[in-house]
PDB file of C-alpha atoms in Angstrom:
ATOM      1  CA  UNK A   1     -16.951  44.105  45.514  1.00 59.00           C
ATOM      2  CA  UNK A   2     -14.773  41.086  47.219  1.00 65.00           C
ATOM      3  CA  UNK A   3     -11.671  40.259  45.995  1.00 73.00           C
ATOM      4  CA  UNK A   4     -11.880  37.027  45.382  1.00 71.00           C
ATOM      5  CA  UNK A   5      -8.334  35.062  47.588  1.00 71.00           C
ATOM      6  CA  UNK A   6      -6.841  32.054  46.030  1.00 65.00           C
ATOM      7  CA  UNK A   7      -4.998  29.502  48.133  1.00 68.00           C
ATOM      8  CA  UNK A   8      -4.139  26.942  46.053  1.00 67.00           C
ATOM      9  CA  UNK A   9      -2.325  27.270  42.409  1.00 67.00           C
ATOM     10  CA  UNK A  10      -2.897  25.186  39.650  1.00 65.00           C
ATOM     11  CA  UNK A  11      -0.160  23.272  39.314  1.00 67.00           C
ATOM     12  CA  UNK A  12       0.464  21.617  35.079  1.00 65.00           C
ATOM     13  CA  UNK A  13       1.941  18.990  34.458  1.00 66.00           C
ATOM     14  CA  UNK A  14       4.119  19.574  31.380  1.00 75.00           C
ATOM     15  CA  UNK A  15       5.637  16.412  29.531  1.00 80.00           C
ATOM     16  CA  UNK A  16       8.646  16.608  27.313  1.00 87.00           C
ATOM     17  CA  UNK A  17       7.799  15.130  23.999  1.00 90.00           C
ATOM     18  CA  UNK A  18      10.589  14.089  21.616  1.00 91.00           C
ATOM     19  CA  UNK A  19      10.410  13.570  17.975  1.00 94.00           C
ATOM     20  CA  UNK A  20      11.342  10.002  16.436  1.00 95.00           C
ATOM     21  CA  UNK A  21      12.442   9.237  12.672  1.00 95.00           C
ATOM     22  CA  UNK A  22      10.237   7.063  11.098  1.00 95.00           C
ATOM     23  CA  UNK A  23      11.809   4.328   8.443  1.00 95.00           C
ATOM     24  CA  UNK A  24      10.425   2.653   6.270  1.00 94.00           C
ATOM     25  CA  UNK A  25      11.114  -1.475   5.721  1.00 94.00           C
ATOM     26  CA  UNK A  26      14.045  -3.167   3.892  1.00 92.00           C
ATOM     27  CA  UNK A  27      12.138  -3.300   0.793  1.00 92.00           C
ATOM     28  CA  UNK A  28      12.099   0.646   0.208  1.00 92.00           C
ATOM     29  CA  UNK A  29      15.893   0.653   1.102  1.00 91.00           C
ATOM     30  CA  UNK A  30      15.257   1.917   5.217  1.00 92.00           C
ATOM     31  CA  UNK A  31      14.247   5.608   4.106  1.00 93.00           C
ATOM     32  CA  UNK A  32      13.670   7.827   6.628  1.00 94.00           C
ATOM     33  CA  UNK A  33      10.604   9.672   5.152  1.00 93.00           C
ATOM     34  CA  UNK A  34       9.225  11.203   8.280  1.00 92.00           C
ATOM     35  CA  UNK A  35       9.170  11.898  12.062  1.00 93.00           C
ATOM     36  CA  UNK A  36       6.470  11.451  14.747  1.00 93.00           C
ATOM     37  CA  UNK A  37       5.844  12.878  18.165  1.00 93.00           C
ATOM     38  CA  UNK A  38       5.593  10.524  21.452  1.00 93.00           C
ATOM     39  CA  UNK A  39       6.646  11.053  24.952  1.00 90.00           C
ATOM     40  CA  UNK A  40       8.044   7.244  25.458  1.00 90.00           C
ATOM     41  CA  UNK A  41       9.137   4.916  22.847  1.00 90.00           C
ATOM     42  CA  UNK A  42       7.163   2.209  24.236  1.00 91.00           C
ATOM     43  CA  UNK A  43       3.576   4.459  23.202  1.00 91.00           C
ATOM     44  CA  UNK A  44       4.977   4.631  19.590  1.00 93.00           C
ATOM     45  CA  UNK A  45       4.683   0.386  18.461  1.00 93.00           C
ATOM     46  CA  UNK A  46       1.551  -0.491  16.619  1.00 93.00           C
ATOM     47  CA  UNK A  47       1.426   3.308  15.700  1.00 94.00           C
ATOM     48  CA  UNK A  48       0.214   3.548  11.810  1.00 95.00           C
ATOM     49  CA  UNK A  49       1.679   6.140   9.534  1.00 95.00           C
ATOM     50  CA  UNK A  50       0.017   6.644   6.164  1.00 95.00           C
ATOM     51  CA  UNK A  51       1.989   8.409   3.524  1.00 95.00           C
ATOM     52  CA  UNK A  52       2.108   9.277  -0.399  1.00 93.00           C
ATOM     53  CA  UNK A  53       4.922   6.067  -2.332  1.00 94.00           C
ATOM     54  CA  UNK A  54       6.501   9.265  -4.090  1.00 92.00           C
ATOM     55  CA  UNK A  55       7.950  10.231  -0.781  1.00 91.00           C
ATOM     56  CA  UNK A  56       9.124   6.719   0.069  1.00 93.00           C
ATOM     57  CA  UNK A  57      10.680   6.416  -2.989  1.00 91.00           C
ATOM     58  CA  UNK A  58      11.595   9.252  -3.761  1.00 89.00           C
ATOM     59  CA  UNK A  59       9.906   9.274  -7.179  1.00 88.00           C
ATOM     60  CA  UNK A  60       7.344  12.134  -8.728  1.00 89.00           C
ATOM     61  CA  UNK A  61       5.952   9.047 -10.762  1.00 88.00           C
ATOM     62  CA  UNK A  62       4.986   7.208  -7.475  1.00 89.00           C
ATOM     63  CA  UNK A  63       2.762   9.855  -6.390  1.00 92.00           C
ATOM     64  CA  UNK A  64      -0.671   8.246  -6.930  1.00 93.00           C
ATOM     65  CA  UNK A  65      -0.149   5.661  -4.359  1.00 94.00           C
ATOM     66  CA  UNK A  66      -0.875   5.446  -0.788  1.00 96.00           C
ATOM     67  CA  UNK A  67       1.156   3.760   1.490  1.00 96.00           C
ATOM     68  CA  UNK A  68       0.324   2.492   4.913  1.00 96.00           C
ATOM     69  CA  UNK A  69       3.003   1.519   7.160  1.00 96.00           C
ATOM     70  CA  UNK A  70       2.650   0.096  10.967  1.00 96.00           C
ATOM     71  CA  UNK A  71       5.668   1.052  13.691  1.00 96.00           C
ATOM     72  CA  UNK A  72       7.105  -2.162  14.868  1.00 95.00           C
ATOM     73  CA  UNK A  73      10.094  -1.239  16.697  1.00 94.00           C
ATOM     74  CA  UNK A  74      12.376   1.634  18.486  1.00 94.00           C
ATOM     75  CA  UNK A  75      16.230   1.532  17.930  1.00 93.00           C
ATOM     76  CA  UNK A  76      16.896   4.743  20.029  1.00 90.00           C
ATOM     77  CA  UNK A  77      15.200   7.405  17.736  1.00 91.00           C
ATOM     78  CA  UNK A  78      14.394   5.325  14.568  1.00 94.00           C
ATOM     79  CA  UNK A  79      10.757   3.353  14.409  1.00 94.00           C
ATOM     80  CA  UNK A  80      11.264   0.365  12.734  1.00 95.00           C
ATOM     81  CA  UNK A  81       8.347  -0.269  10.234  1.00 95.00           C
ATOM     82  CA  UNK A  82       6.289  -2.967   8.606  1.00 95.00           C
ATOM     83  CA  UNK A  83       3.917  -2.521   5.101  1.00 95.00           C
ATOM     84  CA  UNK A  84       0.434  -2.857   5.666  1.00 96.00           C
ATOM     85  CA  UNK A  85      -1.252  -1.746   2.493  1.00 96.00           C
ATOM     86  CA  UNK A  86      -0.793  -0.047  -0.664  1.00 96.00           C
ATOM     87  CA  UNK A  87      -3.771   1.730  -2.641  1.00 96.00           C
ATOM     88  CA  UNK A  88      -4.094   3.854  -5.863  1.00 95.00           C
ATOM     89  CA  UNK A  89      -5.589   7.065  -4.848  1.00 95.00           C
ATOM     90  CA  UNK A  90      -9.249   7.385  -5.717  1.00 94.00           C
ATOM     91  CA  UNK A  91      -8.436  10.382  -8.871  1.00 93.00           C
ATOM     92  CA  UNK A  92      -6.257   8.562 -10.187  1.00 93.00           C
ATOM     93  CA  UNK A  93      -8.313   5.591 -11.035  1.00 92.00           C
ATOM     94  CA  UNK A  94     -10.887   7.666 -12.087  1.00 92.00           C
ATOM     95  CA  UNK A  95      -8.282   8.761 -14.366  1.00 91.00           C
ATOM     96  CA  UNK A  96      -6.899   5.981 -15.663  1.00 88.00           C
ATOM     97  CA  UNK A  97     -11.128   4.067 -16.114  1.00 90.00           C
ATOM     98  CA  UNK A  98     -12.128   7.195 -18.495  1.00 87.00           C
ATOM     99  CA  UNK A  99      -9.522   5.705 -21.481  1.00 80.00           C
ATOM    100  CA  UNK A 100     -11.587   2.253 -21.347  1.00 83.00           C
ATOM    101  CA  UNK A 101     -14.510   0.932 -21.879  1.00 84.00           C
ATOM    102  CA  UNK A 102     -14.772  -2.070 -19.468  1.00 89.00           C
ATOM    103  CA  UNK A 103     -13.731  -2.240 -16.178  1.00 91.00           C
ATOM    104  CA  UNK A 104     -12.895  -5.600 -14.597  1.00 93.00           C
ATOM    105  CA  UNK A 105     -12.918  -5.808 -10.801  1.00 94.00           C
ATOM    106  CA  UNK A 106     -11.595  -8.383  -8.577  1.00 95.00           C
ATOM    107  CA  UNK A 107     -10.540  -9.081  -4.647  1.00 96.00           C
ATOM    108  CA  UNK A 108      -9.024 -12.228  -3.358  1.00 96.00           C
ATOM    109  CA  UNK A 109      -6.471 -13.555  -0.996  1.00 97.00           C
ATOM    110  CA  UNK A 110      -2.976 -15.245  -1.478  1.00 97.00           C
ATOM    111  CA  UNK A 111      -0.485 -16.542   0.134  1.00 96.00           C
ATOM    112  CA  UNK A 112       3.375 -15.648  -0.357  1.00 96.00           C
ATOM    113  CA  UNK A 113       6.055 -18.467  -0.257  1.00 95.00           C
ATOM    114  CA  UNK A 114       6.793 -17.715   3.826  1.00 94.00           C
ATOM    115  CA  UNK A 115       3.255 -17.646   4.843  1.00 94.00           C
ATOM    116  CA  UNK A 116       2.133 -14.123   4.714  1.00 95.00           C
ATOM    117  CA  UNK A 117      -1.451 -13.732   3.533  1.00 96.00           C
ATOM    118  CA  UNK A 118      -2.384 -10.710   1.444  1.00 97.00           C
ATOM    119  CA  UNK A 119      -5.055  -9.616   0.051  1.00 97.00           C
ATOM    120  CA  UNK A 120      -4.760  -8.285  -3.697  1.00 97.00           C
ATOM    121  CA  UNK A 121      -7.273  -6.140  -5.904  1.00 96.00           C
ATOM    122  CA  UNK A 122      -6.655  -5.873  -9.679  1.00 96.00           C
ATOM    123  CA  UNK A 123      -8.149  -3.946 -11.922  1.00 95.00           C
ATOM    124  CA  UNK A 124      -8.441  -4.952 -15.464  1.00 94.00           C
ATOM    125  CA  UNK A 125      -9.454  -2.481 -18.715  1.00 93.00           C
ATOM    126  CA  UNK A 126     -10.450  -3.630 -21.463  1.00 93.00           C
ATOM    127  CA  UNK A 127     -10.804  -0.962 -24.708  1.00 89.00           C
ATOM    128  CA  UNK A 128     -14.291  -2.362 -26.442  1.00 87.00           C
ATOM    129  CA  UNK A 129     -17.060  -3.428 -25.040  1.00 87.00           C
ATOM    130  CA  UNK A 130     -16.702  -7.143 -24.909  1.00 89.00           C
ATOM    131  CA  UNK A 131     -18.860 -10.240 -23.735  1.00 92.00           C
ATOM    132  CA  UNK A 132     -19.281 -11.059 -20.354  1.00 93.00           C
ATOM    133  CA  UNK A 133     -17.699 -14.594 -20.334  1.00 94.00           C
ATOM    134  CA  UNK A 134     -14.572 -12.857 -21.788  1.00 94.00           C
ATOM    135  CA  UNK A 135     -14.525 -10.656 -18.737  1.00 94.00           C
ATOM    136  CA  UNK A 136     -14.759 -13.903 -16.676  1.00 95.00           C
ATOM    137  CA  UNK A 137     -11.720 -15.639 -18.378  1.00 95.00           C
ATOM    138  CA  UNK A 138      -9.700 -12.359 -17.535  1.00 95.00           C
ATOM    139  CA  UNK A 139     -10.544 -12.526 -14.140  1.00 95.00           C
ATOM    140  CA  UNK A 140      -9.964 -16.131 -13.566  1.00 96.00           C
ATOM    141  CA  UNK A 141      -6.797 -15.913 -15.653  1.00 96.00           C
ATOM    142  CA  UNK A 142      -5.424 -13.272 -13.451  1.00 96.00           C
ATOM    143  CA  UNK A 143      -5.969 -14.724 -10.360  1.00 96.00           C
ATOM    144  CA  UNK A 144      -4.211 -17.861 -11.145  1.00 97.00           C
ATOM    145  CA  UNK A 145      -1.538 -15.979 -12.509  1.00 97.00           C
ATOM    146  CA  UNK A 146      -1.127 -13.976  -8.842  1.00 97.00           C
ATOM    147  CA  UNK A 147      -1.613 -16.858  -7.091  1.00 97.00           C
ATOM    148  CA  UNK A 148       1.116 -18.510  -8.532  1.00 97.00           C
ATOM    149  CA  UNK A 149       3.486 -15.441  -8.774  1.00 96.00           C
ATOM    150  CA  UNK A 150       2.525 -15.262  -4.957  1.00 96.00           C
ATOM    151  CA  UNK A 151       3.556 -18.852  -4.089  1.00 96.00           C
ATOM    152  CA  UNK A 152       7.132 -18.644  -6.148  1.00 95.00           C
ATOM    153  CA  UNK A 153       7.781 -15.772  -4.179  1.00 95.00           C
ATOM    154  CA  UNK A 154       8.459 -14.220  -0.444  1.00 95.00           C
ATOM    155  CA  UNK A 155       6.214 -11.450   0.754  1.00 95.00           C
ATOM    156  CA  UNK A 156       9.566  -9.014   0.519  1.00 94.00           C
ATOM    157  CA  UNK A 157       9.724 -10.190  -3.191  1.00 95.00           C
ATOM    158  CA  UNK A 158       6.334  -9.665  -4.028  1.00 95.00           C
ATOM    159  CA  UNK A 159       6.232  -5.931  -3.456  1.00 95.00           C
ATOM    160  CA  UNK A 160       9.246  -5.321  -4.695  1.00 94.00           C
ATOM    161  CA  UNK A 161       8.052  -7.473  -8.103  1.00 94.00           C
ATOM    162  CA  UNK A 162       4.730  -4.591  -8.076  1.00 94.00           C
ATOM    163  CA  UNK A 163       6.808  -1.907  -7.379  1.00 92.00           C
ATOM    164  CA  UNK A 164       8.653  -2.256 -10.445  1.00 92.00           C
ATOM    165  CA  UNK A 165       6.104  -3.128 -12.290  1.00 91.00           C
ATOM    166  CA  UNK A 166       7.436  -6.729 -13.780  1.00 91.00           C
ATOM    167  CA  UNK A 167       4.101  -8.552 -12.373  1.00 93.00           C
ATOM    168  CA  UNK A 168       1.880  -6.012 -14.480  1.00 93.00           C
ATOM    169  CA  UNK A 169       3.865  -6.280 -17.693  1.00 94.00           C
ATOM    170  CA  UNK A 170       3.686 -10.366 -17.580  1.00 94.00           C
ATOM    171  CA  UNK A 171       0.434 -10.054 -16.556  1.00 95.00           C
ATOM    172  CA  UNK A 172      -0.521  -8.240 -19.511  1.00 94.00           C
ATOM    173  CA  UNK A 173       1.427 -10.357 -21.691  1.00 94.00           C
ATOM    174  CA  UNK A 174      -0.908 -13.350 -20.481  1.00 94.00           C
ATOM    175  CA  UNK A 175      -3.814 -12.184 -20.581  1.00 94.00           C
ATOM    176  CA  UNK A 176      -3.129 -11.115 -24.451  1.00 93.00           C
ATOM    177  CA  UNK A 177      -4.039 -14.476 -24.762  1.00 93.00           C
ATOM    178  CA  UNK A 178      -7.512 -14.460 -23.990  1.00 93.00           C
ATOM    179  CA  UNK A 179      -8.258 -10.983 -25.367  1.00 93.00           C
ATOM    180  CA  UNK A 180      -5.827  -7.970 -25.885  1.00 92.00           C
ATOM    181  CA  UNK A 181      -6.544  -5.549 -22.711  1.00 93.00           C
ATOM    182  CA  UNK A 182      -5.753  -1.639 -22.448  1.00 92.00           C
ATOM    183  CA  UNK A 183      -3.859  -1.637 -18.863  1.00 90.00           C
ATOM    184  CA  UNK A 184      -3.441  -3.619 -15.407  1.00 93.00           C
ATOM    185  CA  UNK A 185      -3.552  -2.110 -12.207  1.00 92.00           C
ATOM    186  CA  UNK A 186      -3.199  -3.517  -8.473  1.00 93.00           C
ATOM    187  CA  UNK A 187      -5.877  -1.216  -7.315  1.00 94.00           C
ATOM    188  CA  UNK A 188      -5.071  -2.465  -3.367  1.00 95.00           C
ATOM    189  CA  UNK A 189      -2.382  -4.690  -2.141  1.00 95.00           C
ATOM    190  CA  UNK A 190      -3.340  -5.070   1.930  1.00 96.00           C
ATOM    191  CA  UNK A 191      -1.497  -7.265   4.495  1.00 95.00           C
ATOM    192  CA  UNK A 192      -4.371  -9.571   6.370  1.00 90.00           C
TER     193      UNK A 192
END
């Protein structure tokens, strides 16, 4: 058999990656809750990192949300972020539907105080089974109520206002009016 010559060696390329922090916005506090790979910082904006809230925050009882957060800018080896969405994890409001008997659904668009639109799902239970206008009021109810909530405030005041909860308590304090309900969720809260 030939031996089989070579003349010319392969030559790779190799490309020295470096690892950037990732922090999330002024509303979470600037966490640093993880890192990313790129070889220039310039191939790293408009990146989106998706993430569990419990590791933003730092909180166990945060867990069942997803967060989706968009690089906007390097500052040497910290990307600079931006919320894009937040969502309750498919389980969980499987979990939460099986204590009611009603379900109420809704999707619609507002706009915050400095002009950012978002798009907000709630979810509404309800513990009997009631009539279908009823389900209507609720509805209506709480989308003027988020609507206006939305308008008083800035789109940094807004999330901060769901993270803690205070829009879901008043919420449910309104709605009382029409018919007492078993829970409010946001199911989605997404950027447009």
């Amino acid at each position: 058999m030939a031996k089989k010559v070579i003349t010319k060696k392969a030559r790779v390329s190799i490309v020295k990656k470096r690892w950037y922090a990732v922090q999330a916005p002024k509303v979470f506090n600037n966490v640093v809750f993880g890192e990313t790979l790129a070889v220039e910082p310039e191939m790293l904006k408009g990146r989106g990192i998706k993430t569990n809230l419990g590791n933003v925050m730092r909180s166990v009882k945060k867990q069942n949300m997803e967060v989706r957060f968009k690089i906007v800018e390097v500052e040497g080896n910290n990307c600079l972020t931006e919320l894009v969405s937040m969502e309750i994890l498919p389980p969980h409001v499987k979990r939460i539907v099986k204590r009611a008997k009603k379900r109420v659904d809704d999707s619609f668009v507002v706009k915050t105080s400095d002009g950012v639109q978002v798009r907000l799902k709630p979810m509404i239970l309800v513990k009997d089974n009631v009539q279908h206008s009823l389900l209507t009021s609720l509805r209506h109810r709480s989308q003027e109520f988020f609507t206006k909530v939305a308008e008083e405030s800035t789109f940094n005041e807004l999330v901060n206002k769901i993270l803690t909860g205070d829009v879901y308590r008043d919420l449910k304090a309104d709605l009382k009016k029409i018919y007492p309900v078993l829970g409010v969720e946001l199911r989605a809260f997404v950027r447009e």
